[in-house]
mmCIF file of C-alpha atoms in Angstrom:
data_model
loop_
_atom_site.group_PDB
_atom_site.id
_atom_site.type_symbol
_atom_site.label_atom_id
_atom_site.label_comp_id
_atom_site.label_asym_id
_atom_site.label_seq_id
_atom_site.Cartn_x
_atom_site.Cartn_y
_atom_site.Cartn_z
ATOM 1 C CA MET N 432 205.332 172.019 -15.808
ATOM 2 C CA LYS N 433 208.315 172.734 -18.282
ATOM 3 C CA LYS N 434 212.410 171.746 -17.645
ATOM 4 C CA ASP N 435 213.433 175.594 -18.065
ATOM 5 C CA ASP N 436 211.309 176.044 -14.880
ATOM 6 C CA VAL N 437 212.384 173.327 -13.410
ATOM 7 C CA LEU N 438 216.795 174.240 -14.281
ATOM 8 C CA LYS N 439 215.696 177.943 -12.701
ATOM 9 C CA HIS N 440 214.612 176.376 -9.569
ATOM 10 C CA PHE N 441 217.190 174.042 -8.811
ATOM 11 C CA GLY N 442 220.140 176.091 -10.137
ATOM 12 C CA GLY N 443 220.780 173.924 -12.979
ATOM 13 C CA VAL N 444 221.093 169.937 -14.306
ATOM 14 C CA MET N 445 223.611 168.850 -11.971
ATOM 15 C CA ALA N 446 221.527 170.124 -8.952
ATOM 16 C CA THR N 447 218.122 169.070 -10.640
ATOM 17 C CA ALA N 448 219.967 165.460 -10.485
ATOM 18 C CA LYS N 449 221.309 165.302 -7.458
ATOM 19 C CA ALA N 450 217.503 167.170 -5.292
ATOM 20 C CA LEU N 451 216.207 164.283 -6.961
ATOM 21 C CA GLY N 452 218.130 161.023 -6.957
ATOM 22 C CA ILE N 453 219.182 160.732 -10.221
ATOM 23 C CA SER N 454 221.427 161.265 -13.446
ATOM 24 C CA HIS N 455 222.775 164.148 -14.948
ATOM 25 C CA ALA N 456 221.924 162.872 -18.624
ATOM 26 C CA ALA N 457 218.350 161.507 -17.292
ATOM 27 C CA VAL N 458 217.366 164.912 -16.704
ATOM 28 C CA GLY N 459 219.718 165.868 -20.086
ATOM 29 C CA LYS N 460 217.188 163.305 -21.816
ATOM 30 C CA TRP N 461 214.242 165.311 -21.118
ATOM 31 C CA GLY N 462 212.077 167.505 -23.321
ATOM 32 C CA LYS N 463 211.080 170.394 -22.290
ATOM 33 C CA GLU N 464 207.761 169.010 -20.404
ATOM 34 C CA ILE N 465 208.375 166.893 -17.396
ATOM 35 C CA PRO N 466 207.542 163.154 -17.625
ATOM 36 C CA GLN N 467 204.423 162.915 -15.314
ATOM 37 C CA GLY N 468 206.266 160.769 -12.712
ATOM 38 C CA ARG N 469 209.196 163.139 -11.963
ATOM 39 C CA ALA N 470 206.915 165.892 -12.314
ATOM 40 C CA TYR N 471 204.637 164.903 -9.293
ATOM 41 C CA GLN N 472 207.924 164.814 -7.147
ATOM 42 C CA ILE N 473 209.315 167.988 -8.389
ATOM 43 C CA GLN N 474 205.523 169.242 -7.669
ATOM 44 C CA VAL N 475 206.289 167.239 -3.455
ATOM 45 C CA LEU N 476 210.365 168.311 -3.257
ATOM 46 C CA THR N 477 208.941 172.316 -4.145
ATOM 47 C CA LYS N 478 206.212 172.452 -1.884
ATOM 48 C CA GLY N 479 203.749 173.065 -4.543
ATOM 49 C CA LYS N 480 206.110 176.180 -5.410
ATOM 50 C CA LEU N 481 206.484 173.966 -9.546
ATOM 51 C CA LYS N 482 203.028 172.634 -9.984
ATOM 52 C CA VAL N 483 201.975 169.473 -12.451
ATOM 53 C CA THR N 484 200.206 171.288 -15.213
ATOM 54 C CA GLN N 485 197.349 169.565 -17.388
ATOM 55 C CA LEU N 486 199.020 168.525 -20.222
ATOM 56 C CA ASP N 487 202.227 166.869 -18.036
ATOM 57 C CA SER N 488 199.066 164.762 -17.012
ATOM 58 C CA LYS N 489 197.838 162.853 -20.365
#
């Protein structure tokens, strides 16, 4: 799952952080790929609109 896709879906860093219940600083520390645990959380929150990729599961 790509960080850019997540930010676009939620509407930016602050909105993403709020949706996930984390700080905007935590979102800012993500690389280009979302950490695996967060990727699964995002998949559930978006009801599958954003999906965990095979790269995420490594």
